[in-house]
Structure formats: C-alpha cells, structure tokens
Coordinates of C-alpha atoms in Angstrom, one line a residue:
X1 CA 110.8 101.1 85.9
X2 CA 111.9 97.1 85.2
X3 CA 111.6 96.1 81.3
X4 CA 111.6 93.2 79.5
X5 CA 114.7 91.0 81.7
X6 CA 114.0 88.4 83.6
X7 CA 110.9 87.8 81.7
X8 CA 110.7 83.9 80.3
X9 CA 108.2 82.5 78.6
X10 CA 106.9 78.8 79.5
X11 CA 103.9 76.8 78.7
X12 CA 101.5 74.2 80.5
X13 CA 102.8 70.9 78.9
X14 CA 99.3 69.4 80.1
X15 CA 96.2 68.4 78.1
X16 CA 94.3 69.6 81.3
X17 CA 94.4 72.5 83.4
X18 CA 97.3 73.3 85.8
X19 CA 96.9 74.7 89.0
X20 CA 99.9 77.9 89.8
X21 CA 98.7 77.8 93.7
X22 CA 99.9 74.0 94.3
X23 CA 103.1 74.1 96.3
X24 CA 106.5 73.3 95.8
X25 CA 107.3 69.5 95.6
X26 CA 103.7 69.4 95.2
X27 CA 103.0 70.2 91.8
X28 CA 105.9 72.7 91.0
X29 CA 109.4 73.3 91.7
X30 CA 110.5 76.9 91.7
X31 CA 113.3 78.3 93.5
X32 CA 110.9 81.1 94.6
X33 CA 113.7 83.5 96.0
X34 CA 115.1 83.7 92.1
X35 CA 111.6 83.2 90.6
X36 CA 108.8 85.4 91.5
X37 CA 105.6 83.6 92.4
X38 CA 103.3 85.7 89.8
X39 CA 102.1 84.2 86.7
X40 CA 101.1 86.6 83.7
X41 CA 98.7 85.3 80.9
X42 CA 97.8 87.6 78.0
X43 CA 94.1 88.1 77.4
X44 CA 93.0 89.4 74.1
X45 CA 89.5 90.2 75.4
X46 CA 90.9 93.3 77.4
X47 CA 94.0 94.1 75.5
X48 CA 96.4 93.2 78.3
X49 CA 98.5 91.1 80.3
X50 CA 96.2 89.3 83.3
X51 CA 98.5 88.6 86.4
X52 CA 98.0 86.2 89.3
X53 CA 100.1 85.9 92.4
X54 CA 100.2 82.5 94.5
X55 CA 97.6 82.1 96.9
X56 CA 96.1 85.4 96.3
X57 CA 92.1 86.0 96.6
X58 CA 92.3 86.5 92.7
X59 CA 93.7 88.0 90.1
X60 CA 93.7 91.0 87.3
X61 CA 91.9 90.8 84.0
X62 CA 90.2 87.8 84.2
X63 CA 93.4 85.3 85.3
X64 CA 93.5 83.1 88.2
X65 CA 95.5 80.5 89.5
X66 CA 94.3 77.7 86.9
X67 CA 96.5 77.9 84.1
X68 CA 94.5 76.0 81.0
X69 CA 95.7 73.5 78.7
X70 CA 99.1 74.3 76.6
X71 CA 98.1 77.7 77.4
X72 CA 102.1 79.5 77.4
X73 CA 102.5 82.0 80.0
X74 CA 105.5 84.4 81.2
X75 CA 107.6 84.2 84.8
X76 CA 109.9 86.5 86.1
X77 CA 113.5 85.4 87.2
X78 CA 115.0 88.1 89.2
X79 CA 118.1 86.3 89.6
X80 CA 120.9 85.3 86.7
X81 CA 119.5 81.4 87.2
X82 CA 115.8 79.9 88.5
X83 CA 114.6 77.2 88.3
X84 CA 110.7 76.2 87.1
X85 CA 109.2 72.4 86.6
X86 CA 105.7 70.8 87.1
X87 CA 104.8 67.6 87.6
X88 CA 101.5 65.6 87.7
X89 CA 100.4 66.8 91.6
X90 CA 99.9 70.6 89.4
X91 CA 97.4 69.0 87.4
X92 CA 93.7 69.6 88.2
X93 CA 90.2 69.1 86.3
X94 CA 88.7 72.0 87.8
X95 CA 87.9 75.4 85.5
X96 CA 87.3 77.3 88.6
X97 CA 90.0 79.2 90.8
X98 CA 91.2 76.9 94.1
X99 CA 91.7 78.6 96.9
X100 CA 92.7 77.2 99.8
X101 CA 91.0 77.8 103.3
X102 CA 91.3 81.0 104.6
X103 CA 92.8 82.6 101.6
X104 CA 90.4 85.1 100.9
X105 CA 91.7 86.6 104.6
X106 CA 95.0 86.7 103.5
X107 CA 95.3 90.3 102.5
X108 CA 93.4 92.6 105.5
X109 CA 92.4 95.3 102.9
X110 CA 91.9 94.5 99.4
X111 CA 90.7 97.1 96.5
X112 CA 90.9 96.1 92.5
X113 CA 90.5 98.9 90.5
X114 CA 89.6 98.2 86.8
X115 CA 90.0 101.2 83.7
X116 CA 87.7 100.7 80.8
X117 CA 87.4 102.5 77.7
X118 CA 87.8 102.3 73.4
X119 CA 86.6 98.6 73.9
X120 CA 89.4 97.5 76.0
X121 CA 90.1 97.2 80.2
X122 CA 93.0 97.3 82.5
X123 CA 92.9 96.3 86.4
X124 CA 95.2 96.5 89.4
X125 CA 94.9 94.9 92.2
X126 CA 96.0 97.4 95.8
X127 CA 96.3 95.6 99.0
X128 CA 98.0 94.8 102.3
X129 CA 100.0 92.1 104.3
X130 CA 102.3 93.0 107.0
X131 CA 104.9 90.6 105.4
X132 CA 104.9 92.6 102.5
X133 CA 107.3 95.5 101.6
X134 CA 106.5 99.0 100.6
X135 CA 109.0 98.0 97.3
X136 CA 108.6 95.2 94.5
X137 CA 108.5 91.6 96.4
X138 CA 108.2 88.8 94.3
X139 CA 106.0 86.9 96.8
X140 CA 103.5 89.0 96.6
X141 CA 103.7 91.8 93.7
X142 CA 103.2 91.7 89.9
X143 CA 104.9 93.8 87.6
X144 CA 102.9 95.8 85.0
X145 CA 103.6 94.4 81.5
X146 CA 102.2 96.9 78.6
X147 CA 99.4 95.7 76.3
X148 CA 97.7 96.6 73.5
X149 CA 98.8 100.2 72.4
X150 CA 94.9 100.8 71.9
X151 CA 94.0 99.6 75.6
X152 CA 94.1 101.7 78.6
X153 CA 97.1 100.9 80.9
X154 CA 96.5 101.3 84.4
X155 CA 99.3 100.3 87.2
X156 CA 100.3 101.7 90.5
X157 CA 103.8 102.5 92.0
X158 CA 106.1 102.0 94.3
X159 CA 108.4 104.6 95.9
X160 CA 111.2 104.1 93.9
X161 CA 108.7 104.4 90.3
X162 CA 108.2 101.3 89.7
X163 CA 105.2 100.2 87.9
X164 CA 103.2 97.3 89.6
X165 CA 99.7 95.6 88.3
X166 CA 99.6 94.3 92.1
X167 CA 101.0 96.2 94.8
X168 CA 100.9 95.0 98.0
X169 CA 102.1 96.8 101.4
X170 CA 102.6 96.0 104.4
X171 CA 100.1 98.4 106.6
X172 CA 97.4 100.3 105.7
X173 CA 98.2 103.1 108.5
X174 CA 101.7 103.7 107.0
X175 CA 100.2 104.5 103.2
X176 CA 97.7 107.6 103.0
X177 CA 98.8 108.1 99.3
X178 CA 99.5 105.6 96.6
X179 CA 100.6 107.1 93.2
X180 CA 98.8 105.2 90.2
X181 CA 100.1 105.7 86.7
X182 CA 97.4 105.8 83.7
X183 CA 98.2 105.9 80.0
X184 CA 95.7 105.6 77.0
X185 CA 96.9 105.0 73.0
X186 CA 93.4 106.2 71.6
X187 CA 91.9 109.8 73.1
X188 CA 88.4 109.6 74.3
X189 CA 86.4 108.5 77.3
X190 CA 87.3 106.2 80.3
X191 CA 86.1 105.1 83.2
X192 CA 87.6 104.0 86.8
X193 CA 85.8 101.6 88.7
X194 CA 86.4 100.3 92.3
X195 CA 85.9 96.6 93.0
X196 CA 85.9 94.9 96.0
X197 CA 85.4 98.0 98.3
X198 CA 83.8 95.7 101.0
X199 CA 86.9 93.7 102.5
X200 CA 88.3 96.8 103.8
X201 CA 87.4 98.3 106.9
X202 CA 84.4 100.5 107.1
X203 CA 86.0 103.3 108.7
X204 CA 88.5 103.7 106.0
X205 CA 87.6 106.2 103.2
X206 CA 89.2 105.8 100.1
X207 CA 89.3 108.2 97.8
X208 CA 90.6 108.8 94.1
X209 CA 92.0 112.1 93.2
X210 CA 92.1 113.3 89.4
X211 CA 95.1 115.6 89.7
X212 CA 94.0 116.5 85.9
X213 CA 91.1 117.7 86.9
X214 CA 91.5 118.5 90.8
X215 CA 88.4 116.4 91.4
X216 CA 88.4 114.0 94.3
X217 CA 86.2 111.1 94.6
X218 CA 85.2 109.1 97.2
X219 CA 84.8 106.0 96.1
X220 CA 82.8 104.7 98.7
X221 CA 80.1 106.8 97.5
X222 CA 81.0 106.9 94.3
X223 CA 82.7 103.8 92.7
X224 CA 82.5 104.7 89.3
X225 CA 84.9 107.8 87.7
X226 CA 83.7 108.6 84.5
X227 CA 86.4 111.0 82.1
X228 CA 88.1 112.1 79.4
X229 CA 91.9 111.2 78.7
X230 CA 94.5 112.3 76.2
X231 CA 97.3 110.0 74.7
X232 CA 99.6 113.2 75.5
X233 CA 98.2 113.7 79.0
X234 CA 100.7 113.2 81.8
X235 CA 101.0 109.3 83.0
X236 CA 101.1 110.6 86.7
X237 CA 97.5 111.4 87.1
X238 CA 96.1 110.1 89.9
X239 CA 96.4 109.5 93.7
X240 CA 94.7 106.6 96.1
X241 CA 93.8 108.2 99.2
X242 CA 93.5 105.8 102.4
X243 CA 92.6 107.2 105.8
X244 CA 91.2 106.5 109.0
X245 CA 91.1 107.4 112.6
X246 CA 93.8 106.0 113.4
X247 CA 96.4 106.7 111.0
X248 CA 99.5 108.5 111.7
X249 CA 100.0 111.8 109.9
X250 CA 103.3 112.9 108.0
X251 CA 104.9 109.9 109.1
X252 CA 104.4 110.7 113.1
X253 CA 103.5 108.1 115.0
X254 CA 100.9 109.7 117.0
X255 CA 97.8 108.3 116.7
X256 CA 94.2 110.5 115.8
X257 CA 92.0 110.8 118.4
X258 CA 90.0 113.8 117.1
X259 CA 88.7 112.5 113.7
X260 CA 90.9 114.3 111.0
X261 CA 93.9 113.5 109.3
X262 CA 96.6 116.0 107.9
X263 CA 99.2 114.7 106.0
X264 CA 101.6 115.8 103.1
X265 CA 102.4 114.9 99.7
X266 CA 104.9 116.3 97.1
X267 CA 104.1 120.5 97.2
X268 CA 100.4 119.5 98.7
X269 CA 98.4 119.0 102.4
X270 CA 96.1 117.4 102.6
X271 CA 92.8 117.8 105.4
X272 CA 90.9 114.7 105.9
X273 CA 87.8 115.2 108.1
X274 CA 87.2 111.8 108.4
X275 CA 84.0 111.9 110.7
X276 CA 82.1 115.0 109.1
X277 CA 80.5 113.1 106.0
X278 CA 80.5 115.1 103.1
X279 CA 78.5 118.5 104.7
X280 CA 81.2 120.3 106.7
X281 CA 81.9 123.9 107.2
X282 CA 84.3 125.5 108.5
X283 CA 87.9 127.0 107.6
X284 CA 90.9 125.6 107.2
X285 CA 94.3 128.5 107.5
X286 CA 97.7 127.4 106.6
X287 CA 100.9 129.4 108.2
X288 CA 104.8 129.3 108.1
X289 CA 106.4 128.8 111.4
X290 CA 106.6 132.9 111.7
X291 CA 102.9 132.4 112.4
X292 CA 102.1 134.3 108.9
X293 CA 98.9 133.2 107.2
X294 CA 99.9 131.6 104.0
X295 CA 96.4 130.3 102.6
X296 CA 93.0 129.8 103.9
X297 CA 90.3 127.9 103.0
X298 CA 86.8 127.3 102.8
X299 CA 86.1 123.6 103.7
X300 CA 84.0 121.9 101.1
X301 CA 84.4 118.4 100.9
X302 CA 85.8 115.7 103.7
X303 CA 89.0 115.5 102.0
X304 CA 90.3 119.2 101.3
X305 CA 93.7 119.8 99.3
X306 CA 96.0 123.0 99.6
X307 CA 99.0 123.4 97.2
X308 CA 101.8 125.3 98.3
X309 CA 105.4 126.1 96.3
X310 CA 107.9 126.2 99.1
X311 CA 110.2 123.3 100.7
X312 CA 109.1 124.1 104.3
X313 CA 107.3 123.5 107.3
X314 CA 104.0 124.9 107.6
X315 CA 101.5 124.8 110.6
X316 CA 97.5 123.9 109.2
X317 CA 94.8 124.9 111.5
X318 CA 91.3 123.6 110.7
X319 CA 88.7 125.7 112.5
X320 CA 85.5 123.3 112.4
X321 CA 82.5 123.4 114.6
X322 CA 83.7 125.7 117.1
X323 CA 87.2 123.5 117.4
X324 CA 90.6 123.8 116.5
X325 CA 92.7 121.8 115.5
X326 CA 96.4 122.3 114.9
X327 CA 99.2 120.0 113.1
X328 CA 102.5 121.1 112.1
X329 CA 103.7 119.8 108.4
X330 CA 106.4 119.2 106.0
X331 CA 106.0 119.8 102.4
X332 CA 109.4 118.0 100.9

C-alpha cells in the first residue's frame, strides 16, 4: 500500500471556480508523467476524501472536476520533482461538472459502488479503458486516502495490494474478480450500493460476494447489500465478480460458447451459469487429475463457489440439463 509521499497540498488561488478537466497550456501546466491527473478534495459531509480523475464521467463522494473558490486540495507527485500551475483559461463560472463531448463513453463499463453507514459514506469508482493497466496509473486511477476514523472506508485493489478509490483496467474479459477492501471505526450496520449498473453491458452479471458471510449478490437484481460489520473484522471481505459469455476462464484464452464460466481464485472455483437465471438444477463434481471425486455439489444459485485446500489442478464438471460440461482448473 502507498502512504502519505508524494502527496502535496495546493489551493485554487481564484475567487471563482476552477476547472481540473482544462488541458495543459490551457488552463494548467502539469508534467502529467511526474504528477498524476487525480485531484482529491476532502468532504466533511461523508467523512472522506472525494477524488476526481481528468476527463472522467465523474467522480467519488460528491467531487468533480470544478474545483471551488480557494478551496485547497491534494496531488500526487510520483516522481522526486512535478510541476503544477494554473492560469486564467482554468477559470470557469459554472457550478456544474464540464464534460467534454463524448466523455461519458470514455470508460466501456463503468460501476460506482458507494458504503454507507454510522452517518457517514465511502465510494469507489470500478471501470475500464484498454489504455489502462491492471496496476496503479496515474492517468487514470486514484489512490485511496483514509478519512474519518468513524466513516466506513471502502477501496478496491490492485494485484500487487494496493488500495485504489478508482481503479480502472484495461478489459473487462481479463478481470472476473476484483478484490475490494472494507474497513469500519464504529461496529454496526452498513450498506453497499451499486450505482451506475446501466453503462455496462447487459449480458454482464456482476456480482458481490460477502466472503464474511459466504453470501453472493447479484447486483443486477439486487443493488443494495444491507449488513453488519465489525471494527476487528478482516479488511479483505469482499470480491467483484464480472462475467459474460465471452470471457476467458483461468486465464485461457478460449472463448465460452456454452453459457458458463469456471474460473479460479486463491483456494476457490468458481461456476458461473451465466444463462440459467437464478432457478438452475443440476450438479456440479469436482476431481483431481486421478479422476477421484473431490466434492460435489448441488447447484443453487447462477454463480456457485467450491473451496478447496490443495495447490493443484482439478477438473470441475457441471452436469446441467442433461449436459456436461468439463473445464480443467488451477487453484494457485
């Protein structure tokens, strides 16, 4: 995880608003491969840091890209030296956000998931641009910065841990699983909602698993999580599910003709029957590559889980409507 270097705080010298989305030489001047183009704005309505990156849709906990009068803000420098001025062209008299034309199409897929609870809120913003990275870019991530200790902290990660208030990767197919971290100061009883479901593609279920509670949601169906959390509970609680038809599975590169996805993560598989809905029967029989049954189990949900102990490969079969089908998987 990144802490507190790098981080510099900076104002709007301006009696009027600025806006962070005009473009360099046009407003500001930042060497954007030592400065990242995110600006984060403290909101004391919510208990945490709001972030907004350049030319995105919008931003997390109420920030956009119209920074208001002498309001002070931090940048990151992820260099030893960067370089940050404004001139008059950043100025604008408009409260609203300004996007330019076409923005909003920017990112293909596009979730914001917001954590409320003991008066206070947290959001993160998931989505995808095939110039991304699957790491921290800073054209187009936002680090998490921790809030209020009484507010509900919600980020996701990257591969290599670290915590981001926007992630964005480069291709939905590559990422079935996207680790989010969630941490609470006061015990009691949250809530995760899922914004902005609709810019993603129809055929792509997302779901949220509560690795707590081994409950999976679908959050196309259900787009509010209501439970309880801990302050001691384990930070590593839940899991972003993405699938679709044609996503590879355990990083092959085969596509999915037949409509469900099996794919590993950490000691788990994972069965996605991605066109059955949510009434399926049928069986689902895991075995180790001596062809000795492992586990079986009774489907009861579109997305089914099966947690096993050993480093190995396994072969699943799911046995559904008088079909089988087989995959062969690696639990790391």
């Amino acid at each position: 995880s990144h802490n507190s270097k790098g981080f510099n705080f900076v104002g709007n010298p301006y009696p009027s608003a600025v806006n962070w989305n005009k473009d360099d030489g046009n407003g500001w001047t930042r060497t954007s491969t030592n400065v990242d183009l995110t600006l984060y704005i403290w909101n004391h309505s919510v208990g945490n840091y709001g972030t907004y990156v350049k030319d995105a849709a919008s931003g997390t906990n109420s920030v956009d890209s119209i920074i208001p009068p002498h309001q002070g803000f931090f940048v990151h420098c992820n260099s030893a030296t960067g370089t940050l001025s404004i001139n008059n062209n950043a100025r604008t008299h408009d409260s609203k956000i300004l996007l330019k034309n076409g923005t909003n199409n920017f990112y293909d897929d596009y979730l914001k998931l917001k954590a409320q609870g003991n008066g206070y809120s947290d959001e993160i913003i998931v989505q995808f641009n095939p110039a991304a990275t699957k790491g921290f870019d800073s054209k187009y991530d936002a680090f998490k910065l921790y809030g209020d200790s009484l507010a509900p902290q919600l980020y996701s990660l990257t591969g290599d841990n670290v915590k981001l208030s926007v992630n964005t990767l480069p291709d939905i197919k590559a990422y079935s699983i996207i680790p989010l971290g969630f941490e609470v100061g006061v015990s009691g009883n949250y809530i995760i909602k899922a914004n902005e479901l609709a810019s993603f593609n129809k055929v792509i279920p997302v779901y949220l698993e509560d690795l707590l509670k081994g409950t999976i949601i679908n959050l196309r169906i259900t787009p509010e999580y209501n439970f309880t959390a801990n302050i001691d509970d384990s930070p590593d609680r839940f899991i972003l599910h993405f699938s679709n038809n044609e996503f590879p599975y355990n990083e092959d590169v085969n596509t999915n003709p037949d409509g469900i996805n099996i794919y590993s993560y950490e000691n788990n598989i994972y069965v996605n029957l991605l066109s059955a809905g949510e009434e399926v029967t049928g069986e689902i029989a895991v075995y180790n590559l001596l062809g000795q049954e492992i586990k079986r189990k009774t489907i009861n949900a579109s997305l089914n889980k099966i947690s096993l102990n050993n480093r190995a490969y396994y072969i699943v079969k799911v046995l559904m409507n008088d079909n089988i089908v087989t995959r062969k998987v690696f639990i790391k």
